[in-house]
Structure formats: structure tokens, C-alpha cells
PDB file of C-alpha atoms in Angstrom:
ATOM      1  CA  MET A   1     114.697  73.572 106.366  1.00 44.00           C
ATOM      2  CA  THR A   2     116.282  76.210 104.165  1.00 45.00           C
ATOM      3  CA  ALA A   3     113.194  76.360 101.966  1.00 48.00           C
ATOM      4  CA  MET A   4     110.969  76.797 105.017  1.00 51.00           C
ATOM      5  CA  ASN A   5     113.249  79.503 106.419  1.00 54.00           C
ATOM      6  CA  ASP A   6     113.158  81.309 103.092  1.00 49.00           C
ATOM      7  CA  ALA A   7     109.358  81.080 103.034  1.00 67.00           C
ATOM      8  CA  ILE A   8     108.840  82.398 106.551  1.00 71.00           C
ATOM      9  CA  THR A   9     111.041  85.413 105.798  1.00 77.00           C
ATOM     10  CA  ARG A  10     109.292  86.228 102.517  1.00 85.00           C
ATOM     11  CA  PRO A  11     107.510  89.566 102.945  1.00 95.00           C
ATOM     12  CA  LEU A  12     103.825  90.234 102.547  1.00 98.00           C
ATOM     13  CA  LEU A  13     102.422  93.603 101.521  1.00 98.00           C
ATOM     14  CA  VAL A  14     100.460  94.656 104.594  1.00 98.00           C
ATOM     15  CA  ALA A  15      98.110  97.616 104.859  1.00 98.00           C
ATOM     16  CA  GLU A  16      97.654  97.295 108.624  1.00 98.00           C
ATOM     17  CA  HIS A  17      97.477  94.800 111.444  1.00 98.00           C
ATOM     18  CA  PHE A  18      95.601  95.476 114.636  1.00 97.00           C
ATOM     19  CA  GLY A  19      93.791  94.091 117.639  1.00 97.00           C
ATOM     20  CA  PRO A  20      92.724  92.525 119.775  1.00 98.00           C
ATOM     21  CA  THR A  21      89.308  93.747 118.678  1.00 97.00           C
ATOM     22  CA  LEU A  22      86.061  91.973 117.768  1.00 97.00           C
ATOM     23  CA  GLN A  23      85.157  90.237 114.553  1.00 97.00           C
ATOM     24  CA  GLY A  24      82.314  92.413 113.347  1.00 95.00           C
ATOM     25  CA  GLU A  25      80.737  90.353 110.560  1.00 96.00           C
ATOM     26  CA  GLY A  26      79.463  86.939 109.638  1.00 94.00           C
ATOM     27  CA  SER A  27      79.379  83.696 111.554  1.00 96.00           C
ATOM     28  CA  SER A  28      82.177  84.671 113.979  1.00 96.00           C
ATOM     29  CA  ALA A  29      80.789  88.114 114.853  1.00 96.00           C
ATOM     30  CA  GLY A  30      81.467  89.113 118.428  1.00 96.00           C
ATOM     31  CA  LYS A  31      84.534  86.908 118.889  1.00 97.00           C
ATOM     32  CA  PRO A  32      87.820  88.532 119.964  1.00 98.00           C
ATOM     33  CA  ALA A  33      90.139  88.656 116.971  1.00 98.00           C
ATOM     34  CA  LEU A  34      93.393  89.926 115.561  1.00 98.00           C
ATOM     35  CA  PHE A  35      93.307  91.352 112.052  1.00 98.00           C
ATOM     36  CA  ILE A  36      95.994  91.273 109.377  1.00 98.00           C
ATOM     37  CA  ARG A  37      94.883  93.361 106.426  1.00 98.00           C
ATOM     38  CA  LEU A  38      96.877  92.743 103.260  1.00 98.00           C
ATOM     39  CA  SER A  39      97.315  95.370 100.566  1.00 98.00           C
ATOM     40  CA  ARG A  40      96.214  95.148  96.905  1.00 98.00           C
ATOM     41  CA  CYS A  41      92.977  93.962  95.311  1.00 97.00           C
ATOM     42  CA  ASN A  42      91.960  92.642  91.898  1.00 96.00           C
ATOM     43  CA  LEU A  43      88.616  94.498  92.021  1.00 95.00           C
ATOM     44  CA  SER A  44      87.856  98.195  92.383  1.00 94.00           C
ATOM     45  CA  CYS A  45      84.395  98.346  93.914  1.00 94.00           C
ATOM     46  CA  PRO A  46      83.039 101.881  94.420  1.00 93.00           C
ATOM     47  CA  ALA A  47      81.371 100.822  97.678  1.00 90.00           C
ATOM     48  CA  CYS A  48      84.580  99.315  99.134  1.00 93.00           C
ATOM     49  CA  ASP A  49      85.222 100.403 102.740  1.00 92.00           C
ATOM     50  CA  THR A  50      88.978  99.780 102.531  1.00 96.00           C
ATOM     51  CA  PRO A  51      90.020 101.713  99.406  1.00 96.00           C
ATOM     52  CA  TYR A  52      93.419 102.427 100.951  1.00 97.00           C
ATOM     53  CA  THR A  53      94.374  98.856 100.039  1.00 98.00           C
ATOM     54  CA  TRP A  54      94.051  99.431  96.284  1.00 97.00           C
ATOM     55  CA  ASP A  55      92.854 102.890  95.161  1.00 97.00           C
ATOM     56  CA  TRP A  56      96.068 104.675  94.237  1.00 97.00           C
ATOM     57  CA  SER A  57      94.149 107.594  92.723  1.00 97.00           C
ATOM     58  CA  ARG A  58      93.265 108.585  96.293  1.00 97.00           C
ATOM     59  CA  PHE A  59      95.969 106.936  98.401  1.00 97.00           C
ATOM     60  CA  ASN A  60      99.734 106.673  98.196  1.00 98.00           C
ATOM     61  CA  PRO A  61     100.827 103.009  98.060  1.00 96.00           C
ATOM     62  CA  ARG A  62     104.175 103.897  99.604  1.00 96.00           C
ATOM     63  CA  LEU A  63     102.363 105.172 102.677  1.00 97.00           C
ATOM     64  CA  GLU A  64      99.554 102.626 102.758  1.00 97.00           C
ATOM     65  CA  ALA A  65     101.523  99.387 102.407  1.00 97.00           C
ATOM     66  CA  ARG A  66     104.688  98.033 103.945  1.00 97.00           C
ATOM     67  CA  LYS A  67     106.533  94.757 103.645  1.00 98.00           C
ATOM     68  CA  ILE A  68     106.356  92.544 106.729  1.00 98.00           C
ATOM     69  CA  THR A  69     107.669  88.993 106.873  1.00 97.00           C
ATOM     70  CA  ALA A  70     105.485  86.043 107.784  1.00 97.00           C
ATOM     71  CA  ASP A  71     107.780  85.456 110.753  1.00 97.00           C
ATOM     72  CA  ALA A  72     107.229  88.968 112.089  1.00 97.00           C
ATOM     73  CA  LEU A  73     103.471  88.676 111.696  1.00 98.00           C
ATOM     74  CA  HIS A  74     103.528  85.279 113.394  1.00 98.00           C
ATOM     75  CA  ARG A  75     105.442  86.686 116.361  1.00 98.00           C
ATOM     76  CA  TRP A  76     103.065  89.638 116.583  1.00 98.00           C
ATOM     77  CA  ALA A  77      99.984  87.391 116.607  1.00 98.00           C
ATOM     78  CA  MET A  78     101.511  85.010 119.141  1.00 98.00           C
ATOM     79  CA  SER A  79     102.195  87.895 121.523  1.00 98.00           C
ATOM     80  CA  TYR A  80      98.446  87.864 122.285  1.00 98.00           C
ATOM     81  CA  LYS A  81      96.257  85.118 123.711  1.00 98.00           C
ATOM     82  CA  THR A  82      93.592  85.819 121.092  1.00 98.00           C
ATOM     83  CA  GLU A  83      92.689  82.575 119.307  1.00 98.00           C
ATOM     84  CA  LEU A  84      91.111  84.005 116.147  1.00 98.00           C
ATOM     85  CA  VAL A  85      93.326  85.602 113.487  1.00 98.00           C
ATOM     86  CA  VAL A  86      91.471  87.145 110.541  1.00 98.00           C
ATOM     87  CA  ILE A  87      93.443  87.715 107.347  1.00 98.00           C
ATOM     88  CA  THR A  88      91.641  90.211 105.166  1.00 98.00           C
ATOM     89  CA  GLY A  89      92.260  92.846 102.525  1.00 97.00           C
ATOM     90  CA  GLY A  90      92.187  93.961  99.835  1.00 96.00           C
ATOM     91  CA  GLU A  91      92.273  90.489  98.394  1.00 98.00           C
ATOM     92  CA  PRO A  92      94.552  88.250 100.513  1.00 98.00           C
ATOM     93  CA  LEU A  93      94.740  85.397  98.015  1.00 98.00           C
ATOM     94  CA  LEU A  94      96.690  87.572  95.594  1.00 98.00           C
ATOM     95  CA  GLN A  95      99.605  86.839  97.956  1.00 98.00           C
ATOM     96  CA  GLN A  96      99.090  83.094  98.458  1.00 96.00           C
ATOM     97  CA  ASP A  97     102.742  82.123  98.087  1.00 95.00           C
ATOM     98  CA  ALA A  98     103.892  84.473 100.822  1.00 96.00           C
ATOM     99  CA  LEU A  99     100.774  83.850 102.909  1.00 97.00           C
ATOM    100  CA  ARG A 100     101.130  80.070 103.031  1.00 97.00           C
ATOM    101  CA  PRO A 101     103.893  79.884 105.691  1.00 97.00           C
ATOM    102  CA  LEU A 102     102.090  82.371 107.939  1.00 97.00           C
ATOM    103  CA  VAL A 103      98.839  80.410 107.819  1.00 98.00           C
ATOM    104  CA  ARG A 104     100.686  77.163 108.442  1.00 97.00           C
ATOM    105  CA  SER A 105     102.718  78.458 111.389  1.00 97.00           C
ATOM    106  CA  LEU A 106      99.722  80.055 113.102  1.00 98.00           C
ATOM    107  CA  ALA A 107      97.559  76.969 112.627  1.00 98.00           C
ATOM    108  CA  ILE A 108     100.267  74.692 114.043  1.00 98.00           C
ATOM    109  CA  ALA A 109     100.499  77.057 117.019  1.00 98.00           C
ATOM    110  CA  GLY A 110      96.800  76.505 117.700  1.00 98.00           C
ATOM    111  CA  ARG A 111      95.307  79.654 116.238  1.00 98.00           C
ATOM    112  CA  ARG A 112      92.042  79.683 114.305  1.00 98.00           C
ATOM    113  CA  ILE A 113      92.585  81.299 110.900  1.00 98.00           C
ATOM    114  CA  GLU A 114      89.857  82.976 108.875  1.00 98.00           C
ATOM    115  CA  ILE A 115      90.607  84.392 105.428  1.00 98.00           C
ATOM    116  CA  GLU A 116      88.246  86.985 103.977  1.00 98.00           C
ATOM    117  CA  THR A 117      88.170  86.905 100.177  1.00 98.00           C
ATOM    118  CA  ASN A 118      86.073  88.124  97.264  1.00 98.00           C
ATOM    119  CA  GLY A 119      85.961  84.590  95.869  1.00 98.00           C
ATOM    120  CA  THR A 120      87.624  85.285  92.516  1.00 98.00           C
ATOM    121  CA  ILE A 121      90.848  83.351  93.277  1.00 98.00           C
ATOM    122  CA  ALA A 122      90.819  79.663  94.182  1.00 97.00           C
ATOM    123  CA  PRO A 123      92.845  78.807  97.300  1.00 97.00           C
ATOM    124  CA  ASP A 124      95.816  76.458  97.082  1.00 96.00           C
ATOM    125  CA  PRO A 125      95.470  73.059  98.808  1.00 95.00           C
ATOM    126  CA  ASP A 126      98.083  74.083 101.401  1.00 94.00           C
ATOM    127  CA  ILE A 127      96.016  77.130 102.294  1.00 97.00           C
ATOM    128  CA  ILE A 128      92.841  75.068 102.547  1.00 97.00           C
ATOM    129  CA  GLU A 129      94.549  72.564 104.842  1.00 97.00           C
ATOM    130  CA  TYR A 130      95.483  75.088 107.507  1.00 98.00           C
ATOM    131  CA  VAL A 131      92.673  77.645 107.289  1.00 98.00           C
ATOM    132  CA  SER A 132      89.747  77.161 109.653  1.00 98.00           C
ATOM    133  CA  GLN A 133      87.277  79.145 107.574  1.00 98.00           C
ATOM    134  CA  PHE A 134      87.020  81.165 104.381  1.00 98.00           C
ATOM    135  CA  ASN A 135      84.644  84.125 104.565  1.00 98.00           C
ATOM    136  CA  VAL A 136      83.846  84.384 100.859  1.00 98.00           C
ATOM    137  CA  SER A 137      82.168  87.595  99.709  1.00 98.00           C
ATOM    138  CA  PRO A 138      81.304  87.515  96.006  1.00 97.00           C
ATOM    139  CA  LYS A 139      80.389  90.972  94.766  1.00 96.00           C
ATOM    140  CA  THR A 140      76.956  91.759  93.357  1.00 95.00           C
ATOM    141  CA  ALA A 141      76.580  93.963  90.304  1.00 92.00           C
ATOM    142  CA  THR A 142      75.316  96.787  92.517  1.00 91.00           C
ATOM    143  CA  PHE A 143      78.275  96.617  94.880  1.00 92.00           C
ATOM    144  CA  ALA A 144      81.000  96.132  92.274  1.00 88.00           C
ATOM    145  CA  GLY A 145      79.818  98.955  90.028  1.00 83.00           C
ATOM    146  CA  SER A 146      79.318  99.249  86.288  1.00 69.00           C
ATOM    147  CA  ASP A 147      83.015  98.813  85.457  1.00 72.00           C
ATOM    148  CA  ALA A 148      83.096  95.262  86.870  1.00 73.00           C
ATOM    149  CA  THR A 149      81.499  92.796  84.493  1.00 83.00           C
ATOM    150  CA  ARG A 150      80.283  89.442  85.787  1.00 85.00           C
ATOM    151  CA  VAL A 151      83.369  87.705  84.417  1.00 86.00           C
ATOM    152  CA  HIS A 152      85.589  89.961  86.551  1.00 90.00           C
ATOM    153  CA  ARG A 153      83.693  89.621  89.814  1.00 94.00           C
ATOM    154  CA  ILE A 154      82.351  86.038  89.599  1.00 96.00           C
ATOM    155  CA  ASN A 155      84.728  83.110  89.060  1.00 97.00           C
ATOM    156  CA  PRO A 156      82.618  79.929  88.830  1.00 97.00           C
ATOM    157  CA  ASP A 157      85.555  77.533  89.269  1.00 97.00           C
ATOM    158  CA  ALA A 158      86.848  79.395  92.328  1.00 98.00           C
ATOM    159  CA  LEU A 159      83.413  79.532  93.954  1.00 98.00           C
ATOM    160  CA  ARG A 160      82.876  75.823  93.407  1.00 97.00           C
ATOM    161  CA  ASN A 161      86.334  75.212  94.869  1.00 97.00           C
ATOM    162  CA  PHE A 162      85.416  77.131  98.012  1.00 98.00           C
ATOM    163  CA  ALA A 163      82.077  75.351  98.276  1.00 97.00           C
ATOM    164  CA  SER A 164      83.688  71.925  97.957  1.00 97.00           C
ATOM    165  CA  SER A 165      86.315  72.742 100.606  1.00 96.00           C
ATOM    166  CA  GLN A 166      83.641  72.477 103.327  1.00 95.00           C
ATOM    167  CA  LYS A 167      85.423  75.376 105.017  1.00 98.00           C
ATOM    168  CA  ALA A 168      83.604  78.318 103.462  1.00 98.00           C
ATOM    169  CA  VAL A 169      80.742  80.567 104.417  1.00 98.00           C
ATOM    170  CA  PHE A 170      79.404  82.968 101.797  1.00 98.00           C
ATOM    171  CA  LYS A 171      78.740  86.537 102.912  1.00 98.00           C
ATOM    172  CA  PHE A 172      77.095  89.007 100.537  1.00 97.00           C
ATOM    173  CA  THR A 173      76.933  92.748 101.087  1.00 96.00           C
ATOM    174  CA  VAL A 174      73.511  94.127 100.186  1.00 95.00           C
ATOM    175  CA  SER A 175      72.319  97.660  99.571  1.00 89.00           C
ATOM    176  CA  SER A 176      69.131  97.074  97.566  1.00 89.00           C
ATOM    177  CA  ALA A 177      66.428  94.454  97.119  1.00 89.00           C
ATOM    178  CA  GLU A 178      67.617  93.629  93.593  1.00 89.00           C
ATOM    179  CA  ASP A 179      70.823  92.191  95.070  1.00 94.00           C
ATOM    180  CA  LEU A 180      68.857  89.374  96.698  1.00 97.00           C
ATOM    181  CA  ASP A 181      67.679  87.787  93.457  1.00 95.00           C
ATOM    182  CA  GLU A 182      71.227  87.819  92.098  1.00 95.00           C
ATOM    183  CA  ILE A 183      72.484  86.172  95.282  1.00 97.00           C
ATOM    184  CA  SER A 184      69.822  83.469  94.975  1.00 97.00           C
ATOM    185  CA  LEU A 185      71.004  82.700  91.448  1.00 96.00           C
ATOM    186  CA  HIS A 186      74.655  82.458  92.516  1.00 97.00           C
ATOM    187  CA  ALA A 187      73.812  80.257  95.506  1.00 97.00           C
ATOM    188  CA  ALA A 188      71.858  77.839  93.346  1.00 97.00           C
ATOM    189  CA  GLU A 189      74.338  77.789  90.456  1.00 97.00           C
ATOM    190  CA  PHE A 190      77.479  77.217  92.517  1.00 97.00           C
ATOM    191  CA  GLY A 191      76.124  75.404  95.576  1.00 97.00           C
ATOM    192  CA  LEU A 192      76.937  78.206  97.989  1.00 98.00           C
ATOM    193  CA  GLU A 193      75.976  77.542 101.595  1.00 97.00           C
ATOM    194  CA  PRO A 194      75.635  78.731 104.234  1.00 98.00           C
ATOM    195  CA  VAL A 195      74.693  82.183 102.952  1.00 98.00           C
ATOM    196  CA  TRP A 196      75.073  85.246 105.150  1.00 98.00           C
ATOM    197  CA  ILE A 197      73.555  88.595 104.190  1.00 98.00           C
ATOM    198  CA  MET A 198      75.099  91.806 105.493  1.00 97.00           C
ATOM    199  CA  PRO A 199      73.877  95.372 104.947  1.00 96.00           C
ATOM    200  CA  GLU A 200      76.190  97.794 103.216  1.00 94.00           C
ATOM    201  CA  GLY A 201      76.805 100.855 105.377  1.00 93.00           C
ATOM    202  CA  THR A 202      79.438 102.783 107.296  1.00 91.00           C
ATOM    203  CA  THR A 203      77.175 104.416 109.889  1.00 94.00           C
ATOM    204  CA  PRO A 204      75.070 102.746 112.595  1.00 95.00           C
ATOM    205  CA  GLU A 205      71.934 104.383 111.216  1.00 96.00           C
ATOM    206  CA  VAL A 206      72.377 102.953 107.722  1.00 94.00           C
ATOM    207  CA  VAL A 207      73.397  99.507 108.967  1.00 94.00           C
ATOM    208  CA  LEU A 208      70.427  99.190 111.329  1.00 95.00           C
ATOM    209  CA  GLY A 209      68.017 100.639 108.774  1.00 94.00           C
ATOM    210  CA  ARG A 210      69.005  98.110 106.135  1.00 94.00           C
ATOM    211  CA  MET A 211      69.040  95.229 108.612  1.00 94.00           C
ATOM    212  CA  SER A 212      65.414  95.946 109.499  1.00 94.00           C
ATOM    213  CA  TRP A 213      64.127  95.256 105.976  1.00 93.00           C
ATOM    214  CA  LEU A 214      66.678  92.549 105.243  1.00 96.00           C
ATOM    215  CA  ALA A 215      65.535  90.482 108.234  1.00 96.00           C
ATOM    216  CA  GLU A 216      62.270  89.326 106.648  1.00 95.00           C
ATOM    217  CA  GLU A 217      63.976  88.531 103.341  1.00 95.00           C
ATOM    218  CA  VAL A 218      66.652  86.479 105.083  1.00 97.00           C
ATOM    219  CA  ILE A 219      64.071  84.519 107.053  1.00 97.00           C
ATOM    220  CA  LYS A 220      62.022  83.885 103.921  1.00 96.00           C
ATOM    221  CA  ARG A 221      65.018  82.575 101.984  1.00 96.00           C
ATOM    222  CA  ASN A 222      66.444  80.522 104.895  1.00 97.00           C
ATOM    223  CA  TRP A 223      69.684  82.517 104.941  1.00 98.00           C
ATOM    224  CA  ASN A 224      71.540  84.149 107.838  1.00 98.00           C
ATOM    225  CA  LEU A 225      71.661  87.841 108.776  1.00 98.00           C
ATOM    226  CA  SER A 226      74.912  89.540 109.732  1.00 97.00           C
ATOM    227  CA  GLY A 227      75.272  92.983 111.211  1.00 95.00           C
ATOM    228  CA  ARG A 228      78.400  95.108 111.195  1.00 95.00           C
ATOM    229  CA  LEU A 229      79.219  95.081 114.883  1.00 94.00           C
ATOM    230  CA  HIS A 230      82.339  97.240 114.555  1.00 94.00           C
ATOM    231  CA  ILE A 231      80.309  99.957 112.827  1.00 94.00           C
ATOM    232  CA  LEU A 232      77.630  99.846 115.531  1.00 94.00           C
ATOM    233  CA  LEU A 233      80.236 100.078 118.288  1.00 95.00           C
ATOM    234  CA  TRP A 234      82.865 102.413 116.872  1.00 93.00           C
ATOM    235  CA  GLY A 235      81.578 103.866 113.622  1.00 90.00           C
ATOM    236  CA  ASP A 236      83.727 103.907 110.498  1.00 88.00           C
ATOM    237  CA  GLN A 237      87.072 103.872 112.299  1.00 87.00           C
ATOM    238  CA  ARG A 238      90.124 102.406 110.679  1.00 86.00           C
ATOM    239  CA  GLY A 239      91.771  99.666 112.711  1.00 80.00           C
ATOM    240  CA  ARG A 240      88.519  98.530 114.283  1.00 78.00           C
TER     241      ARG A 240
END
């Protein structure tokens, strides 16, 4: 009991938590959701839409992250009737030890837990047990930028771990046609399925424009197409 009490009071570094809103991406798009966005990331993608979780050349970490216990986050989430709780980042699995009791307590309370991850860190068995779904988003060379070599952005063992968990969907952000061939290679090499393709973009015009040409490619490759519902509804607003 003491160990569990210590775990539930261990703080997580949180960038923001908000909702109820709507899940905007992937297989759960359109569902009411609460979001817990954790701070810190092990990648530094130029196209990232949440740089305030890791880019300390532009943002002050003292202002952009605060310590919140798993117990406090649990009580916050349980104050709403919303079933879906999305834990995102940054890269949430950097904080697995502190995250474990939160995931466990919310799952036991009947909440559906989705963790959004870049797929470079394998989840612990305890995390896998209580999470409903991993939304795994490996980064393409285009998205990650020239500073991120393949070895930094693609972890074969972690991706195979997610695939074997039977709890993962794989969502790739695409800005150019050359991304699609790379995604095909990753899907075949690591057994990634189902595959969701989402256009990069932070304005409705860009998102819809890229979705229009992605649609035929997705159909041809037997993948799934995801929009960015929050961008279409509210634009590039933080906390949406």
C-alpha cells in the first residue's frame, strides 16, 4: 500500500491538460476526450505542432511545464463523464514510471486510455496491460528533419513491440508524396497495421488540400485516411 501511495503521488511533468474536447486524429477522431499533454520529447522535429513541450530555444521550460501528481490528474479526469482520456506529448513514454499509476487508476475506474507516442520507446508490460490503444506515430525523414537520422527516429524493437501488443494503430504525418514510399517500407519491415495517414498542416486550407491528394494514395495502398478535426473546427489553437 505504501508503494502504491508513493507511486500515485509521484509527479509528472505536464505541459497542459484540457477538455472535454474532441479527439481530432486517427481511429478515434470525433469522440469526446480529455487530453493530458506531458512535457519533454526525445526528438526535435521542425514540423512539430507542440514545440512548447521540448524546444527551450523558443520556450521557457519553467513556464511551459509543471509538476502534477498522478492522483491530481486522476481526480481531474474523474470530475468529467468523458470516457476517453488521451495522454500525449511531447513523448509520454519518457515518463513511464510516473505514468504507470495514472494509467492503472484510470483504467480501473473504467476510462479508455489512449497514449500517443512517436514509437521510439517500447512500453512497459504494466502500461500495455491498462492502455486501450497506442497511437504510434513514427516520424518520416521529411517530418523529422535532416538532424534526425533513421536510428534516432526509428526504433525497430520498439515498433515490433507495439505491433505485437495488438493495441496499436500506426499514424503517419505526411507532407509530400515521397513520405508514402518510406511508410510502405516501415509497414512491411515491422508489421505495422492498421496504418493511418494524416496530412501535415495547421490551417484548414492546408489540411484539406493535402487530404484531397492523399485520398487516392490511401485507397490504393489499403490504408486509412485521417483528417485533423481540431484544425478544421478551431484552427491552430492550443488546448483544442
